[in-house]
Coordinates of C-alpha atoms in Angstrom, one line a residue:
Chain A
M108 CA -18.2 -17.4 -12.0
I109 CA -20.9 -14.9 -12.3
N110 CA -20.8 -15.0 -16.0
D111 CA -19.9 -18.1 -17.8
S112 CA -19.2 -17.1 -21.4
I113 CA -19.5 -13.4 -21.8
F114 CA -15.8 -12.8 -22.4
K115 CA -14.8 -14.6 -25.5
K116 CA -12.7 -12.2 -27.6
H117 CA -9.0 -11.7 -27.2
P118 CA -7.3 -9.7 -25.9
L119 CA -9.3 -9.3 -22.7
I120 CA -8.6 -6.0 -20.9
L121 CA -9.7 -5.4 -17.3
V122 CA -10.3 -1.8 -16.4
T123 CA -10.6 -0.4 -12.8
N124 CA -9.8 2.8 -10.9
D125 CA -10.1 4.4 -7.5
D126 CA -12.3 7.4 -8.2
G127 CA -15.2 5.1 -8.6
I128 CA -17.1 3.7 -11.6
Y129 CA -19.0 7.0 -12.3
A130 CA -15.8 9.1 -12.5
K131 CA -15.1 10.8 -15.8
G132 CA -11.6 9.4 -16.0
I133 CA -12.5 5.7 -16.2
N134 CA -15.2 6.3 -18.8
E135 CA -12.7 8.3 -20.9
L136 CA -10.2 5.5 -20.6
V137 CA -12.8 2.9 -21.8
N138 CA -13.6 5.1 -24.8
M139 CA -9.9 5.4 -25.7
I140 CA -9.2 1.6 -25.7
Q141 CA -12.5 0.1 -26.6
D142 CA -11.4 -1.1 -30.0
L143 CA -8.3 -2.8 -28.7
G144 CA -10.0 -5.8 -27.2
D145 CA -12.8 -7.2 -25.1
I146 CA -13.3 -4.7 -22.2
C147 CA -14.5 -5.5 -18.7
V148 CA -14.9 -2.7 -16.2
V149 CA -14.9 -3.7 -12.5
A150 CA -14.6 -0.6 -10.3
P151 CA -15.5 0.6 -6.9
D152 CA -19.1 1.9 -6.5
S153 CA -17.9 5.2 -4.9
P154 CA -14.6 7.1 -4.7
R155 CA -11.8 5.1 -3.0
S156 CA -8.9 7.5 -3.3
G157 CA -6.0 6.9 -0.9
Q158 CA -6.9 3.3 -0.4
S159 CA -3.4 2.0 -1.5
S160 CA -3.4 -1.8 -1.6
A161 CA -6.1 -2.1 1.1
I162 CA -8.2 -5.3 1.0
T163 CA -11.6 -5.9 2.7
S164 CA -11.6 -9.0 4.9
E165 CA -14.1 -8.1 7.6
L166 CA -17.1 -7.1 5.5
P167 CA -19.0 -9.1 2.8
L168 CA -18.3 -7.9 -0.7
R169 CA -21.0 -7.3 -3.3
I170 CA -20.8 -7.2 -7.1
K171 CA -23.5 -5.5 -9.3
C172 CA -23.6 -5.7 -13.1
I173 CA -24.4 -2.2 -14.3
S174 CA -23.8 -2.5 -18.0
N175 CA -24.2 -5.5 -20.2
Q176 CA -24.1 -3.8 -23.6
N177 CA -22.4 -5.2 -26.6
E178 CA -19.6 -2.7 -26.4
Y179 CA -18.4 -3.8 -22.9
K180 CA -19.4 -5.2 -19.6
A181 CA -19.3 -3.2 -16.4
F182 CA -19.6 -4.2 -12.7
K183 CA -19.4 -2.1 -9.6
S184 CA -18.4 -3.4 -6.1
N185 CA -18.4 -2.1 -2.6
G186 CA -14.7 -3.1 -2.3
T187 CA -11.4 -1.3 -2.7
P188 CA -9.5 -1.2 -6.1
V189 CA -7.5 -4.3 -5.1
D190 CA -10.7 -6.1 -4.1
C191 CA -12.1 -5.3 -7.6
I192 CA -9.0 -7.0 -9.2
K193 CA -9.3 -10.0 -6.9
L194 CA -13.1 -10.3 -7.5
S195 CA -12.6 -10.0 -11.2
I196 CA -10.0 -12.7 -11.4
N197 CA -11.8 -15.1 -9.0
Q198 CA -15.6 -14.5 -9.6
I199 CA -16.3 -12.4 -12.7
L200 CA -14.0 -13.4 -15.5
N201 CA -13.8 -16.8 -17.0
H202 CA -10.2 -16.4 -18.2
R203 CA -7.2 -14.3 -17.1
P204 CA -7.1 -10.8 -18.6
D205 CA -4.3 -10.0 -21.0
L206 CA -3.9 -6.5 -19.6
I207 CA -5.1 -4.6 -16.6
V208 CA -5.5 -0.8 -16.9
S209 CA -6.3 1.5 -13.9
G210 CA -7.5 5.1 -14.1
I211 CA -7.5 7.5 -15.6
N212 CA -6.9 8.9 -12.1
H213 CA -8.1 12.5 -11.4
G214 CA -4.8 13.8 -10.0
S215 CA -1.1 12.9 -10.1
N216 CA 0.3 9.6 -8.8
A217 CA 3.9 10.6 -9.3
G218 CA 6.6 10.7 -6.6
A219 CA 5.6 9.4 -3.1
S220 CA 1.8 9.5 -4.0
I221 CA 2.1 6.0 -5.5
I222 CA 2.3 4.5 -1.9
Y223 CA -1.2 5.8 -1.1
S224 CA -2.8 5.5 -4.5
G225 CA -5.7 3.1 -4.9
T226 CA -5.2 3.4 -8.7
M227 CA -1.7 2.0 -8.3
G228 CA -2.8 -0.5 -5.6
A229 CA -4.8 -2.2 -8.4
V230 CA -1.9 -2.1 -10.8
L231 CA 0.5 -3.6 -8.2
E232 CA -2.0 -6.4 -7.5
G233 CA -2.1 -7.2 -11.2
C234 CA 1.7 -7.2 -11.2
L235 CA 1.8 -9.5 -8.2
I236 CA -0.3 -12.1 -10.0
G237 CA 1.6 -11.8 -13.2
I238 CA -0.7 -9.8 -15.5
P239 CA 0.8 -6.9 -17.4
S240 CA -0.7 -3.8 -15.6
I241 CA -0.6 -0.1 -16.3
G242 CA -1.9 2.9 -14.2
F243 CA -2.7 6.2 -15.9
S244 CA -3.1 9.5 -14.0
L245 CA -3.8 13.0 -15.3
C246 CA -2.3 15.8 -13.1
S247 CA -5.7 17.5 -12.5
H248 CA -8.2 16.9 -9.7
D249 CA -11.0 18.6 -11.7
P250 CA -13.9 16.1 -11.9
E251 CA -14.6 17.6 -15.4
A252 CA -11.0 17.6 -16.5
D253 CA -10.1 17.4 -20.2
F254 CA -8.6 13.9 -20.7
S255 CA -7.8 14.3 -24.4
P256 CA -4.0 14.9 -23.7
C257 CA -4.0 11.3 -22.4
R258 CA -5.4 9.6 -25.5
E259 CA -2.2 9.1 -27.5
I260 CA 0.0 7.7 -24.7
V261 CA -2.9 5.5 -23.4
R262 CA -3.4 3.9 -26.8
K263 CA 0.3 3.6 -27.5
T264 CA 1.2 2.0 -24.2
C265 CA -1.8 -0.4 -24.2
K266 CA -1.1 -1.5 -27.7
L267 CA 2.6 -1.9 -27.0
I268 CA 2.2 -3.8 -23.7
L269 CA -0.5 -6.1 -25.2
E270 CA 2.0 -6.9 -28.0
K271 CA 5.3 -7.1 -26.0
G272 CA 4.2 -7.8 -22.4
L273 CA 6.2 -6.5 -19.4
P274 CA 9.2 -7.9 -17.5
Q275 CA 8.3 -10.2 -14.6
N276 CA 7.3 -8.3 -11.4
V277 CA 7.2 -5.0 -13.3
C278 CA 4.2 -2.7 -13.9
L279 CA 3.9 0.9 -15.2
N280 CA 2.9 4.2 -13.5
V281 CA 2.1 6.6 -16.3
N282 CA 1.4 10.3 -15.3
I283 CA 0.2 12.9 -17.9
P284 CA 0.7 16.6 -17.3
T285 CA -1.9 19.2 -18.0
G286 CA -1.4 22.0 -20.4
S287 CA 0.0 21.8 -23.9
P288 CA 1.9 21.0 -25.9
I289 CA 3.2 17.8 -24.3
K290 CA 6.9 17.8 -25.0
G291 CA 7.4 14.0 -25.1
T292 CA 7.6 11.0 -22.8
R293 CA 10.3 10.2 -20.2
V294 CA 10.9 6.8 -18.6
C295 CA 12.1 7.7 -15.1
R296 CA 12.2 6.9 -11.5
Q297 CA 10.0 7.9 -8.5
A298 CA 11.1 11.2 -7.1
K299 CA 12.3 11.2 -3.5
G300 CA 10.1 13.2 -1.3
Y301 CA 7.2 12.9 1.1
W302 CA 3.9 14.5 1.9
T303 CA 3.8 17.0 4.7
E304 CA 0.5 17.0 6.4
E305 CA -0.8 20.1 8.0
Y306 CA -4.0 18.8 9.4
E307 CA -6.7 21.3 9.8
H308 CA -7.8 21.3 13.4
R309 CA -11.5 22.1 13.9
K310 CA -14.2 21.8 16.5
D311 CA -17.5 20.1 15.8
T312 CA -20.9 21.3 16.9
H313 CA -20.4 19.6 20.2
E314 CA -17.1 21.4 20.8
Q315 CA -15.2 18.2 20.1
D316 CA -11.9 18.3 18.2
Y317 CA -11.5 16.8 14.7
Y318 CA -8.8 16.9 12.0
W319 CA -9.0 17.0 8.2
L320 CA -6.1 15.8 6.2
T321 CA -4.5 18.4 3.9
G322 CA -0.8 19.0 3.1
H323 CA 1.5 19.1 0.1
F324 CA 4.3 17.1 -1.5
V325 CA 7.8 18.0 -0.6
N326 CA 10.1 17.1 -3.6
L327 CA 13.6 16.5 -2.2
E328 CA 15.2 16.6 -5.7
P329 CA 13.3 19.1 -7.8
E330 CA 16.2 19.6 -10.3
N331 CA 16.8 15.9 -10.9
K332 CA 15.9 15.1 -14.5
E333 CA 15.8 11.3 -13.8
T334 CA 12.6 11.8 -11.7
D335 CA 8.9 11.6 -12.6
E336 CA 8.2 14.9 -10.8
W337 CA 10.8 16.7 -13.0
A338 CA 9.3 15.2 -16.1
L339 CA 5.8 16.4 -15.2
A340 CA 6.9 19.9 -14.1
N341 CA 8.6 20.3 -17.4
G342 CA 5.8 19.2 -19.7
Y343 CA 6.7 15.5 -20.3
I344 CA 4.6 12.4 -19.7
S345 CA 6.4 10.3 -17.0
I346 CA 6.5 6.5 -17.1
V347 CA 7.9 4.8 -14.0
P348 CA 8.5 1.0 -14.1
C349 CA 7.3 -0.2 -10.6
T350 CA 7.5 -3.4 -8.7
S351 CA 5.5 -5.0 -5.9
D352 CA 8.7 -6.4 -4.3
Q353 CA 9.5 -4.0 -1.5
T354 CA 12.8 -5.5 -0.6
A355 CA 15.6 -3.0 -0.4
Y356 CA 18.2 -5.3 -2.1
S357 CA 21.1 -2.8 -1.8
A358 CA 20.7 -2.7 2.0
I359 CA 20.9 -6.5 2.6
P360 CA 24.7 -6.6 3.1
D361 CA 24.7 -3.6 5.5
I362 CA 21.8 -4.9 7.5
T363 CA 23.3 -8.4 7.6
H364 CA 26.5 -6.9 8.9
L365 CA 24.6 -4.8 11.5
I366 CA 22.5 -7.7 12.8
E367 CA 25.2 -10.4 12.8
K368 CA 27.9 -8.2 14.4
K369 CA 25.8 -8.1 17.5
Chain B
M111 CA 0.0 20.1 19.2
I112 CA -2.4 18.4 21.6
N113 CA 0.2 18.1 24.2
D114 CA 2.9 20.7 24.5
S115 CA 5.5 19.2 26.8
I116 CA 4.6 15.7 27.7
F117 CA 7.5 14.1 25.7
K118 CA 10.8 15.3 27.1
K119 CA 12.9 12.2 27.5
H120 CA 15.1 10.7 24.8
P121 CA 14.9 8.6 22.9
L122 CA 11.3 9.0 21.9
I123 CA 9.7 5.8 20.5
L124 CA 6.3 5.9 18.7
V125 CA 4.4 2.7 18.7
T126 CA 1.5 1.7 16.5
N127 CA -0.1 -1.4 14.9
D128 CA -3.0 -2.4 12.7
D129 CA -4.8 -4.8 15.0
G130 CA -6.0 -1.9 17.1
I131 CA -4.9 -0.4 20.4
Y132 CA -6.6 -3.1 22.5
A133 CA -4.8 -6.0 20.8
K134 CA -2.5 -8.2 22.9
G135 CA 0.4 -7.7 20.4
I136 CA 0.8 -4.0 20.9
N137 CA 0.5 -4.2 24.6
E138 CA 3.2 -6.9 24.7
L139 CA 5.4 -4.8 22.5
V140 CA 5.2 -1.8 24.8
N141 CA 6.0 -4.0 27.8
M142 CA 9.1 -5.3 26.0
I143 CA 10.6 -1.9 25.2
Q144 CA 9.3 0.4 27.9
D145 CA 12.7 0.8 29.5
L146 CA 14.4 1.8 26.2
G147 CA 12.9 5.4 26.0
D148 CA 9.9 7.6 26.3
I149 CA 7.0 5.7 24.7
C150 CA 4.0 7.1 22.9
V151 CA 1.4 4.8 21.6
V152 CA -0.9 6.1 18.8
A153 CA -3.0 3.3 17.3
P154 CA -6.3 2.6 15.6
D155 CA -9.4 2.3 17.9
S156 CA -10.4 -0.9 16.2
P157 CA -8.8 -3.6 14.0
R158 CA -7.4 -2.3 10.6
S159 CA -5.8 -5.4 9.2
G160 CA -5.2 -5.3 5.4
Q161 CA -5.3 -1.4 5.3
S162 CA -1.9 -1.2 3.6
S163 CA -0.8 2.4 3.3
A164 CA -4.4 3.7 3.1
I165 CA -5.1 7.3 4.3
T166 CA -8.3 8.9 5.3
S167 CA -9.0 12.1 3.3
E168 CA -12.8 12.2 3.2
L169 CA -13.7 11.7 6.8
P170 CA -12.7 13.8 9.9
L171 CA -10.2 12.1 12.1
R172 CA -10.5 12.0 15.9
I173 CA -7.8 11.5 18.6
K174 CA -8.6 10.3 22.1
C175 CA -6.1 10.1 24.9
I176 CA -6.7 6.8 26.7
S177 CA -3.7 6.6 29.1
N178 CA -1.7 9.4 30.6
Q179 CA 0.2 7.4 33.1
N180 CA 3.8 8.1 34.1
E181 CA 4.9 4.9 32.2
Y182 CA 3.7 5.9 28.8
K183 CA 1.1 8.0 26.9
A184 CA -1.5 6.3 24.7
F185 CA -3.9 7.7 22.1
K186 CA -6.4 6.0 19.9
S187 CA -7.7 7.3 16.5
N188 CA -10.4 6.4 14.1
G189 CA -7.8 6.5 11.3
T190 CA -5.7 3.9 9.6
P191 CA -2.2 2.9 10.8
V192 CA -0.7 5.5 8.3
D193 CA -3.1 8.2 9.6
C194 CA -1.9 7.4 13.1
I195 CA 1.7 8.1 12.1
K196 CA 0.8 11.3 10.3
L197 CA -1.4 12.5 13.3
S198 CA 1.4 11.7 15.7
I199 CA 4.0 13.6 13.8
N200 CA 1.8 16.6 13.1
Q201 CA -0.6 16.9 16.0
I202 CA 0.4 14.8 19.0
L203 CA 4.2 14.8 19.4
N204 CA 6.2 17.9 20.0
H205 CA 9.4 16.5 18.5
R206 CA 10.2 13.9 16.0
P207 CA 10.4 10.3 17.3
D208 CA 13.8 8.6 17.2
L209 CA 12.2 5.3 16.3
I210 CA 8.8 4.0 15.1
V211 CA 7.8 0.4 15.9
S212 CA 4.7 -1.2 14.6
G213 CA 3.1 -4.4 15.8
I214 CA 3.5 -7.0 17.2
N215 CA 1.1 -8.1 14.4
H216 CA -1.1 -11.1 15.0
G217 CA 0.0 -13.1 11.9
S218 CA 2.8 -13.2 9.4
N219 CA 3.6 -10.2 7.2
A220 CA 6.3 -12.1 5.2
G221 CA 6.2 -12.6 1.4
A222 CA 3.6 -10.7 -0.6
S223 CA 1.6 -10.0 2.6
I224 CA 3.6 -6.8 3.1
I225 CA 1.8 -5.2 0.3
Y226 CA -1.6 -5.4 2.2
S227 CA -0.3 -5.0 5.7
G228 CA -1.4 -2.0 7.8
T229 CA 1.4 -2.8 10.2
M230 CA 4.0 -2.4 7.4
G231 CA 2.0 0.6 6.0
A232 CA 2.9 2.5 9.1
V233 CA 6.5 1.4 8.9
L234 CA 6.8 2.5 5.3
E235 CA 5.3 5.8 6.2
G236 CA 8.0 6.3 8.9
C237 CA 10.6 5.3 6.3
L238 CA 9.2 7.9 3.8
I239 CA 9.6 10.7 6.3
G240 CA 13.1 9.6 7.3
I241 CA 12.5 8.1 10.8
P242 CA 14.0 4.6 11.5
S243 CA 11.1 2.2 11.5
I244 CA 10.6 -1.5 12.3
G245 CA 7.5 -3.8 11.9
F246 CA 7.3 -6.9 14.1
S247 CA 4.9 -9.8 13.3
L248 CA 4.4 -13.1 15.0
C249 CA 3.3 -16.0 12.7
S250 CA 0.1 -16.7 14.7
H251 CA -3.4 -15.2 14.3
D252 CA -4.4 -16.3 17.8
P253 CA -5.7 -13.2 19.7
E254 CA -4.2 -14.8 22.9
A255 CA -0.9 -15.9 21.2
D256 CA 2.2 -16.2 23.3
F257 CA 4.5 -13.3 22.3
S258 CA 7.4 -14.3 24.5
P259 CA 9.4 -15.7 21.5
C260 CA 9.5 -12.1 20.2
R261 CA 11.1 -10.5 23.3
E262 CA 14.7 -11.0 22.5
I263 CA 14.7 -9.9 18.8
V264 CA 12.4 -7.0 19.6
R265 CA 14.7 -5.6 22.3
K266 CA 17.9 -6.4 20.3
T267 CA 16.7 -4.7 17.0
C268 CA 15.2 -1.7 18.8
K269 CA 18.4 -1.1 20.8
L270 CA 20.5 -1.6 17.7
I271 CA 18.5 0.7 15.5
L272 CA 18.3 3.4 18.2
E273 CA 22.0 3.3 18.4
K274 CA 23.0 2.9 14.7
G275 CA 20.0 4.1 12.7
L276 CA 19.1 2.7 9.3
P277 CA 20.2 3.6 5.8
Q278 CA 18.2 6.2 4.0
N279 CA 14.9 5.0 2.6
V280 CA 15.3 1.6 4.4
C281 CA 13.0 0.1 7.1
L282 CA 12.8 -3.4 8.5
N283 CA 10.1 -6.1 8.3
V284 CA 10.7 -8.6 11.1
N285 CA 8.7 -11.8 11.3
I286 CA 9.0 -14.3 14.2
P287 CA 8.0 -17.9 13.8
T288 CA 5.9 -19.8 16.4
G289 CA 7.2 -22.9 18.0
S290 CA 10.6 -23.3 19.6
P291 CA 13.5 -23.3 19.8
I292 CA 14.1 -20.4 17.4
K293 CA 17.2 -21.4 15.3
G294 CA 18.5 -17.9 14.7
T295 CA 18.0 -14.8 12.6
R296 CA 18.2 -14.4 8.8
V297 CA 18.4 -11.2 6.9
C298 CA 16.7 -12.0 3.7
R299 CA 14.4 -10.8 0.8
Q300 CA 10.7 -11.0 0.3
A301 CA 9.7 -14.4 -1.2
K302 CA 8.1 -14.2 -4.6
G303 CA 4.5 -15.3 -4.6
Y304 CA 0.9 -14.1 -4.3
W305 CA -2.3 -14.7 -2.5
T306 CA -4.8 -16.8 -4.3
E307 CA -8.3 -15.8 -3.3
E308 CA -11.0 -18.3 -3.3
Y309 CA -13.9 -16.1 -2.3
E310 CA -16.6 -17.8 -0.5
H311 CA -19.9 -17.1 -2.3
R312 CA -23.0 -16.9 -0.1
K313 CA -26.5 -15.7 -0.2
D314 CA -27.8 -13.3 2.4
T315 CA -31.3 -13.5 4.0
H316 CA -32.8 -11.6 1.0
E317 CA -31.3 -14.1 -1.5
Q318 CA -28.7 -11.6 -2.6
D319 CA -25.1 -12.7 -3.4
Y320 CA -22.1 -11.7 -1.3
Y321 CA -18.5 -12.8 -1.1
W322 CA -16.1 -13.2 1.8
L323 CA -12.4 -13.0 1.2
T324 CA -10.4 -16.2 2.0
G325 CA -7.5 -17.8 0.3
H326 CA -3.9 -18.8 0.9
F327 CA -0.3 -17.7 -0.1
V328 CA 1.3 -19.4 -3.0
N329 CA 5.1 -19.4 -2.5
L330 CA 6.7 -19.5 -5.9
E331 CA 10.1 -20.4 -4.5
P332 CA 9.7 -22.5 -1.3
E333 CA 13.2 -24.0 -1.5
N334 CA 15.0 -20.6 -1.8
K335 CA 17.0 -20.0 1.3
E336 CA 17.4 -16.3 0.5
T337 CA 13.7 -15.7 1.2
D338 CA 11.7 -14.7 4.4
E339 CA 9.2 -17.5 3.8
W340 CA 12.0 -20.1 3.8
A341 CA 13.5 -18.7 7.0
L342 CA 10.1 -18.8 8.8
A343 CA 9.3 -22.3 7.6
N344 CA 12.6 -23.5 8.9
G345 CA 12.4 -21.9 12.4
Y346 CA 14.4 -18.7 11.8
I347 CA 13.4 -15.1 12.5
S348 CA 13.3 -13.2 9.1
I349 CA 14.5 -9.6 8.7
V350 CA 13.8 -8.0 5.3
P351 CA 15.1 -4.6 4.6
C352 CA 12.3 -2.8 2.8
T353 CA 11.9 0.5 0.9
S354 CA 9.0 2.8 0.1
D355 CA 10.6 3.5 -3.3
Q356 CA 8.6 1.3 -5.7
T357 CA 10.7 2.0 -8.8
A358 CA 11.8 -1.1 -10.6
Y359 CA 15.3 0.3 -11.3
S360 CA 16.6 -2.8 -13.2
A361 CA 13.7 -2.5 -15.7
I362 CA 14.4 1.2 -16.6
P363 CA 16.7 0.4 -19.6
D364 CA 14.3 -2.2 -21.1
I365 CA 11.2 0.0 -20.7
T366 CA 13.1 3.0 -22.1
H367 CA 14.1 0.9 -25.1
L368 CA 10.5 -0.4 -25.5
I369 CA 8.9 3.1 -25.3
E370 CA 11.4 4.9 -27.4
K371 CA 11.7 2.3 -30.1
K372 CA 8.0 3.0 -31.0

């Protein structure tokens, strides 16, 4: 352990993100929940958007303490969001956190975005090791976005989950729309859809080809009120219960039949 | 499109992996299925293990054709496995593949490993865009492993899925044990468990701390015959139907109750 006794109070709340420790979103998040427990921030030293559940196994990881104030402790790492959770549990904290919160992400993680999201990668890691975990995302990529619409739901869900916990293997993906007023909160499912990538093809200064990722989300069910994308498009906060178990349970009988018939 | 008319035959099979295009596993995989259709390999130019569903949005991507023989076409990219799928669909292929196969991975992707696996990241990407997709992994990290125990199940599942397809939003995670004889094939679910990381803490030549990822998988239900880990530990090939939809459907009523009660 790097620090042997710095985290004494309960509850202990571990905070991370994928936009990096200097992003506005994570600092706003800490401000919103600072009175709810002992806060430890462990986040990437630079933006790690789109890192999903990636882990670093072929490079050495570093941890640097950047704030050791009374209010809270903060560490940055050269790893991914999932590395930050693993390093926290195994090297930084001297007891298990009671809650992991990730974000507030600059940009939506609704629909299929969850699969690529480093913010949600950290949350799924927490879920996998049995710690109640919540990801928060604001539907704006503006680095200077106004995060005040997040405050009420962030505090409400953190307090609620600290008190009640979450079912086993379940974590939360909370997305907050921009614009006001917020109409309410909807517990929903991930909208079916995918990102269509129209890479931009360019030539570098040596006349060599390269490609930049661009693209947009294609929502296959824009009118479906059970989905997170519908909630957000209609001014509601979306809360999707998620799991790190990727088994398609409903397909087991069909696939068994298919494989065994042959 | 880089190539306007090189892929004419049907079926078209797109092959990728996360160990990189020069790994033994992907070359063995191509040899096993070369007669089943028109093969296009698009894989990372170096090992990308543990990349999950990571995407590259802040660096330019490159594609280089490394084989243009009659047998099959091969391209390498500086991207992740998911980038390879996206680049294939959007820049390399002139029509949608009929099947995506990823692997053969050097090492198991059973249990919780799926969440970190670049091999399965590529498969989940294929699933998300509606293309039947299968990941194959051999339970050996040896770069020179004997892949011959994979041949029969690789050919059987590829032929079967080319003929019958897969249910919507479902892909397959196929793991093959080492040692013989293989007792059979079991369609199962992902074992519950997690990786426990005991980072190795070292000092560099400047007396600075660094940490290497290590650790092992903790199986929470080693005796459960419904799981992939049990199948592999007992000499069976495991086939887990997976989905890219991470909604925990069974938790929606409880979470709704929890949120709305407050």
